[in-house]
Short mmCIF file of C-alpha atoms in Angstrom, two decimals:
data_model
loop_
_atom_site.label_atom_id
_atom_site.label_comp_id
_atom_site.label_asym_id
_atom_site.label_seq_id
_atom_site.Cartn_x
_atom_site.Cartn_y
_atom_site.Cartn_z
CA MET A 1 0.00 0.00 0.00
CA ALA A 2 2.84 2.38 0.82
CA ILE A 3 4.49 1.61 -2.52
CA LEU A 4 1.24 2.42 -4.41
CA ILE A 5 0.80 5.76 -2.70
CA GLN A 6 4.43 6.62 -3.30
CA ASN A 7 4.13 5.83 -7.01
CA LEU A 8 0.90 7.91 -7.33
CA ALA A 9 2.30 10.93 -5.56
CA PRO A 10 3.52 13.97 -7.56
CA PRO A 11 7.19 14.01 -8.54
CA SER A 12 8.01 16.65 -5.97
CA LEU A 13 6.71 14.41 -3.23
CA SER A 14 7.89 11.08 -4.48
CA ARG A 15 11.17 11.47 -2.68
CA HIS A 16 9.38 11.85 0.68
CA PRO A 17 6.55 9.33 0.87
CA LEU A 18 3.66 10.05 3.22
CA TYR A 19 3.42 6.47 4.40
CA THR A 20 6.09 3.89 4.81
CA SER A 21 5.95 0.23 5.42
CA SER A 22 6.47 0.85 9.12
CA PHE A 23 3.18 2.93 9.29
CA PRO A 24 0.68 1.16 7.07
CA LEU A 25 -2.49 3.03 5.94
CA PRO A 26 -5.56 1.64 7.79
CA SER A 27 -8.26 0.22 5.59
CA LEU A 28 -11.92 1.21 6.22
CA LEU A 29 -13.03 -2.22 5.12
CA SER A 30 -10.94 -3.93 7.73
CA VAL A 31 -12.14 -1.99 10.83
CA THR A 32 -12.86 -4.40 13.67
CA VAL A 33 -15.57 -3.48 16.26
CA SER A 34 -15.05 -4.97 19.68
CA PRO A 35 -18.01 -6.56 21.54
CA GLU A 36 -17.85 -3.84 24.16
CA ASN A 37 -18.09 -1.05 21.59
CA TYR A 38 -21.00 -2.86 19.92
CA ARG A 39 -22.91 -3.08 23.20
CA ASN A 40 -22.28 0.59 23.92
CA GLY A 41 -23.59 1.51 20.47
CA GLN A 42 -26.74 -0.53 21.01
CA LYS A 43 -27.34 1.19 24.34
CA LYS A 44 -26.99 4.63 22.77
CA LEU A 45 -29.37 3.62 19.97
CA LYS A 46 -31.99 2.50 22.49
CA VAL A 47 -31.64 5.78 24.39
CA CYS A 48 -32.15 7.76 21.15
CA ARG A 49 -35.23 5.74 20.25
CA ALA A 50 -36.70 6.28 23.73
CA MET A 51 -36.12 10.02 23.46
CA VAL A 52 -37.87 10.14 20.07
CA GLU A 53 -40.83 8.11 21.35
CA GLN A 54 -41.11 10.30 24.46
CA THR A 55 -41.06 13.45 22.34
CA ALA A 56 -43.75 12.07 20.04
CA TYR A 57 -45.86 11.13 23.07
CA CYS A 58 -45.60 14.63 24.51
CA TYR A 59 -46.59 16.39 21.31
CA SER A 60 -49.32 13.96 20.14
CA PRO A 61 -52.11 14.98 22.58
CA PHE A 62 -51.57 18.66 21.84
CA ALA A 63 -51.63 18.10 18.08
CA LYS A 64 -54.75 15.94 18.37
CA GLU A 65 -56.53 18.59 20.43
CA MET A 66 -55.67 21.27 17.90
CA GLU A 67 -57.00 19.03 15.13
CA ARG A 68 -60.25 18.49 17.07
CA LEU A 69 -60.81 22.19 17.70
CA SER A 70 -60.13 22.94 14.05
CA ALA A 71 -62.59 20.24 12.93
CA LYS A 72 -65.26 21.58 15.29
CA GLU A 73 -64.84 25.14 14.05
CA SER A 74 -64.98 23.88 10.47
CA LEU A 75 -68.28 22.09 11.16
CA LEU A 76 -69.86 25.15 12.76
CA LEU A 77 -68.88 27.28 9.76
CA ALA A 78 -70.29 24.67 7.36
CA LEU A 79 -73.60 24.65 9.28
CA LYS A 80 -73.76 28.42 9.09
CA ASP A 81 -72.97 28.47 5.37
CA ALA A 82 -75.67 25.85 4.74
CA GLY A 83 -78.32 28.00 6.42
CA GLY A 84 -78.46 26.10 9.69
CA PHE A 85 -81.72 25.21 11.39
CA GLU A 86 -83.96 27.32 9.17
CA ALA A 87 -82.58 25.78 5.98
CA VAL A 88 -83.09 22.25 7.32
CA VAL A 89 -86.70 22.98 8.32
CA THR A 90 -87.62 24.60 5.01
CA GLY A 91 -85.63 22.11 2.92
CA LYS A 92 -83.55 24.80 1.25
CA THR A 93 -80.19 23.06 1.63
CA THR A 94 -78.45 22.04 -1.58
CA ASP A 95 -76.79 18.67 -2.27
CA VAL A 96 -73.36 20.30 -2.07
CA GLN A 97 -74.16 21.80 1.33
CA LEU A 98 -75.52 18.48 2.60
CA ILE A 99 -72.44 16.50 1.59
CA ASP A 100 -70.13 19.22 2.90
CA VAL A 101 -71.79 19.23 6.33
CA ASN A 102 -71.83 15.41 6.50
CA GLU A 103 -68.15 15.26 5.57
CA ARG A 104 -67.25 17.63 8.39
CA ILE A 105 -69.46 15.74 10.84
CA ILE A 106 -67.58 12.51 10.08
CA ALA A 107 -64.24 14.30 10.46
CA LEU A 108 -65.24 15.50 13.94
CA GLU A 109 -66.74 12.18 15.02
CA ARG A 110 -63.44 10.36 14.63
CA LEU A 111 -61.89 12.83 17.11
CA ASN A 112 -64.50 12.20 19.83
CA PRO A 113 -62.83 13.08 23.17
CA THR A 114 -65.45 11.26 25.30
CA PRO A 115 -65.10 7.45 25.22
CA ARG A 116 -68.38 6.85 27.14
CA PRO A 117 -70.70 9.72 26.17
CA THR A 118 -73.94 8.05 27.35
CA THR A 119 -72.80 8.22 30.99
CA SER A 120 -70.87 11.49 30.74
CA PRO A 121 -72.13 14.51 32.74
CA CYS A 122 -71.55 16.64 29.64
CA LEU A 123 -74.66 15.08 28.11
CA GLU A 124 -76.94 16.80 30.60
CA GLY A 125 -78.12 20.37 30.02
CA LEU A 126 -80.02 22.48 27.53
CA TRP A 127 -79.15 21.90 23.87
CA ASN A 128 -80.22 23.58 20.65
CA PHE A 129 -80.73 21.62 17.43
CA GLU A 130 -78.51 22.95 14.65
CA TRP A 131 -78.84 20.08 12.18
CA PHE A 132 -81.04 16.99 12.00
CA GLY A 133 -82.53 14.51 9.58
CA THR A 134 -86.09 14.13 8.42
CA ALA A 135 -86.60 11.21 10.84
CA SER A 136 -86.32 13.41 13.95
CA PRO A 137 -89.49 12.74 16.05
CA VAL A 138 -90.17 16.35 17.01
CA PHE A 139 -89.57 17.46 13.43
CA LEU A 140 -91.97 14.79 12.13
CA ALA A 141 -94.66 15.75 14.65
CA THR A 142 -94.34 19.43 13.88
CA ARG A 143 -94.40 18.86 10.11
CA LEU A 144 -97.44 16.61 10.52
CA ILE A 145 -99.32 19.36 12.30
CA PHE A 146 -98.09 22.42 10.45
CA GLY A 147 -96.87 20.86 7.22
CA ARG A 148 -99.84 22.03 5.15
CA ILE A 149 -99.82 25.55 6.58
CA PRO A 150 -97.86 28.13 4.53
CA PRO A 151 -94.66 29.36 6.22
CA THR A 152 -96.10 32.87 6.37
CA LEU A 153 -98.82 31.57 8.71
CA ALA A 154 -96.85 29.07 10.79
CA ASN A 155 -93.20 28.14 10.98
CA LEU A 156 -90.90 26.18 13.27
CA SER A 157 -88.43 28.77 14.57
CA LYS A 158 -86.43 26.79 17.12
CA LEU A 159 -85.97 23.29 18.52
CA ASP A 160 -84.39 22.70 21.95
CA LEU A 161 -83.66 19.62 24.04
CA LEU A 162 -83.32 19.58 27.83
CA ILE A 163 -81.68 16.48 29.36
CA ARG A 164 -81.88 15.98 33.13
CA ASN A 165 -81.47 12.80 35.19
CA GLY A 166 -82.15 10.45 32.33
CA TYR A 167 -85.21 12.33 31.01
CA GLY A 168 -85.47 14.52 27.95
CA THR A 169 -87.78 17.40 27.06
CA ALA A 170 -87.80 18.45 23.43
CA ILE A 171 -89.37 21.88 22.84
CA ALA A 172 -90.46 22.98 19.38
CA HIS A 173 -91.01 26.74 19.17
CA VAL A 174 -93.71 27.52 16.60
CA LYS A 175 -94.67 31.01 15.52
CA LEU A 176 -98.13 31.68 14.06
CA LEU A 177 -98.73 34.77 11.91
CA ASN A 178 -95.34 36.05 13.13
CA SER A 179 -97.07 37.22 16.31
CA ILE A 180 -98.47 34.20 18.17
CA GLU A 181 -95.89 32.01 19.89
CA ASN A 182 -96.74 28.40 20.56
CA LYS A 183 -94.77 25.43 21.89
CA PHE A 184 -95.02 21.72 21.30
CA VAL A 185 -93.30 19.80 24.09
CA LEU A 186 -92.32 16.14 23.75
CA SER A 187 -91.24 14.37 26.95
CA SER A 188 -89.07 11.26 26.75
CA LYS A 189 -87.07 8.85 28.88
CA PHE A 190 -83.49 7.84 28.10
CA SER A 191 -82.11 4.39 28.87
CA VAL A 192 -78.39 3.71 28.62
CA GLU A 193 -77.65 0.54 26.64
CA GLY A 194 -73.91 0.92 26.13
CA PRO A 195 -71.08 3.45 26.08
CA LEU A 196 -72.45 4.91 22.82
CA ARG A 197 -76.01 3.61 22.50
CA MET A 198 -79.19 4.89 24.17
CA LYS A 199 -82.89 4.14 23.88
CA GLU A 200 -85.33 7.07 23.86
CA GLU A 201 -88.94 6.33 24.83
CA TYR A 202 -91.55 9.04 24.31
CA VAL A 203 -93.86 9.55 27.29
CA GLU A 204 -96.08 12.55 26.57
CA GLY A 205 -96.73 15.35 24.10
CA ILE A 206 -98.12 18.75 25.12
CA PHE A 207 -99.48 21.59 23.01
CA GLU A 208 -99.05 24.64 25.17
CA THR A 209 -101.52 27.50 25.08
CA PRO A 210 -100.38 30.10 22.55
CA LYS A 211 -98.89 33.32 23.84
CA VAL A 212 -99.93 36.39 21.92
CA LYS A 213 -97.90 39.58 21.54
CA GLU A 214 -100.66 42.14 21.13
CA ASP A 215 -98.36 44.80 19.72
CA THR A 216 -97.48 42.52 16.79
CA VAL A 217 -101.00 41.29 15.96
CA PRO A 218 -102.31 42.64 12.64
CA GLU A 219 -105.19 45.11 12.93
CA GLN A 220 -107.57 42.85 10.99
CA LEU A 221 -107.08 40.07 13.55
CA LYS A 222 -107.34 42.05 16.78
CA GLY A 223 -111.14 41.86 16.83
CA ALA A 224 -111.10 38.07 16.48
CA LEU A 225 -108.39 37.80 19.12
CA ASP A 226 -110.38 39.85 21.65
CA GLN A 227 -113.44 37.73 20.99
CA ALA A 228 -111.47 34.52 21.56
CA VAL A 229 -110.07 35.85 24.85
CA ASN A 230 -113.54 36.84 26.07
CA THR A 231 -114.93 33.41 25.13
CA LEU A 232 -112.14 31.71 27.08
CA GLN A 233 -112.97 33.73 30.17
CA LEU A 234 -116.60 32.57 30.03
CA LEU A 235 -115.67 28.89 30.13
CA PRO A 236 -116.04 26.91 33.39
CA VAL A 237 -112.99 27.05 35.62
CA PRO A 238 -111.95 23.37 35.17
CA ILE A 239 -112.12 23.67 31.37
CA ARG A 240 -110.37 27.02 31.42
CA ASP A 241 -107.57 25.64 33.58
CA THR A 242 -107.19 22.67 31.23
CA VAL A 243 -106.94 24.95 28.23
CA SER A 244 -104.44 27.22 29.97
CA ARG A 245 -102.21 24.24 30.79
CA GLY A 246 -102.29 23.04 27.19
CA LEU A 247 -103.44 19.91 25.45
CA LYS A 248 -101.71 16.77 26.70
CA ILE A 249 -101.31 13.66 24.56
CA PRO A 250 -100.19 10.61 26.59
CA LEU A 251 -97.97 8.33 24.55
CA GLY A 252 -97.39 5.61 27.15
CA GLU A 253 -93.87 4.89 25.87
CA ALA A 254 -95.45 3.34 22.78
CA PHE A 255 -93.01 5.22 20.55
CA GLN A 256 -89.28 4.78 20.93
CA ARG A 257 -86.05 4.88 18.99
CA LEU A 258 -82.39 3.92 19.34
CA ILE A 259 -79.66 6.52 19.00
CA MET A 260 -75.87 6.46 19.07
CA ILE A 261 -73.89 9.32 20.60
CA SER A 262 -70.99 9.52 18.17
CA TYR A 263 -69.44 12.74 19.54
CA LEU A 264 -69.68 14.70 22.79
CA ASP A 265 -67.79 17.55 24.39
CA GLU A 266 -68.73 20.60 26.48
CA GLU A 267 -70.21 22.44 23.48
CA ILE A 268 -71.41 19.96 20.84
CA VAL A 269 -73.18 16.61 20.79
CA ILE A 270 -73.69 14.51 17.65
CA ALA A 271 -76.19 11.65 17.65
CA ARG A 272 -77.21 9.24 14.89
CA ASN A 273 -80.47 7.34 14.55
CA THR A 274 -80.89 3.83 13.17
CA ALA A 275 -81.00 5.26 9.65
CA GLY A 276 -77.58 6.84 10.19
CA GLU A 277 -78.89 10.41 9.99
CA PRO A 278 -76.84 12.79 12.16
CA GLU A 279 -78.28 15.28 14.63
CA VAL A 280 -76.00 18.13 15.70
CA LEU A 281 -76.80 20.07 18.85
CA THR A 282 -74.97 22.97 20.51
CA ARG A 283 -75.11 23.78 24.21
CA LEU A 284 -77.21 26.70 25.43
CA ASP A 285 -76.27 26.57 29.13
CA ALA A 286 -73.13 25.94 31.14
CA ALA A 287 -71.74 22.40 31.33
CA PRO A 288 -72.76 20.55 34.54
CA ASP A 289 -70.45 19.21 37.24
CA PRO A 290 -68.44 16.09 36.31
CA GLU A 291 -70.72 13.43 37.85
CA PRO A 292 -72.01 10.49 35.78
CA ILE A 293 -75.76 10.60 35.08
CA SER A 294 -76.19 6.82 35.09
CA ASP A 295 -74.43 3.56 34.37
CA TYR A 296 -75.27 0.41 32.50
CA GLU A 297 -74.71 -3.27 33.04
CA SER A 298 -72.10 -4.66 30.74
#
């Protein structure tokens, strides 16, 4: 090897070779690693891998939370762009808006932060329907009653759901002639059947007595309204009290449905019926204390 290097060196350096036979040039291909050095290298490699895994573990929850918040904000914007509750009730949503909202619902569902939403305290409280399918019971009942009435005469303006201690109260706010406010209340009972699945049994429906804002009643209807009020005052007290409390329709838990809570946090709940239609609700009140509402037998 020393002779080769000496022969390849420039003429000016050939007289003074860099390497001699007494100091041979080490070959990279002939490096020998001792067992001790090998073990030390393996230990260092394991330490590096542990540091990388620990770093990934520390950053993963934060990144996932940011992704969830972004997906939730994206869904709320899509609901607003699609027209929200009013567009769903009137059927004015387009196919593009429907698929866009459903796509964002699915994206948020896979980031569900609550593994057992049916027993979570976050489920309790007052919720407002932002999006729902045509199979929603309150929506079906309201459309059955007011479906043939033009929107200028009667329209469903709001739909709320109050959940307390395993019972639900759905309230449909109906406005007649843009001046008479009426409510249809549907009481139900929730039974927990799993970490995601619940059964909703409908107990009673109530048509509350309409509340009239006299300052918004059209002039041509004020005479008829006064006459109706005077007639109500002439009724016997038991009948008058019954009318003032509203018309009750006992359902006897004859109607029920199964739902799946696919997403739940402090602000949004997403449920799906047996047809797979999503219902999106946003919270109207503060989240309750962290105490489970019920449990189920596994």
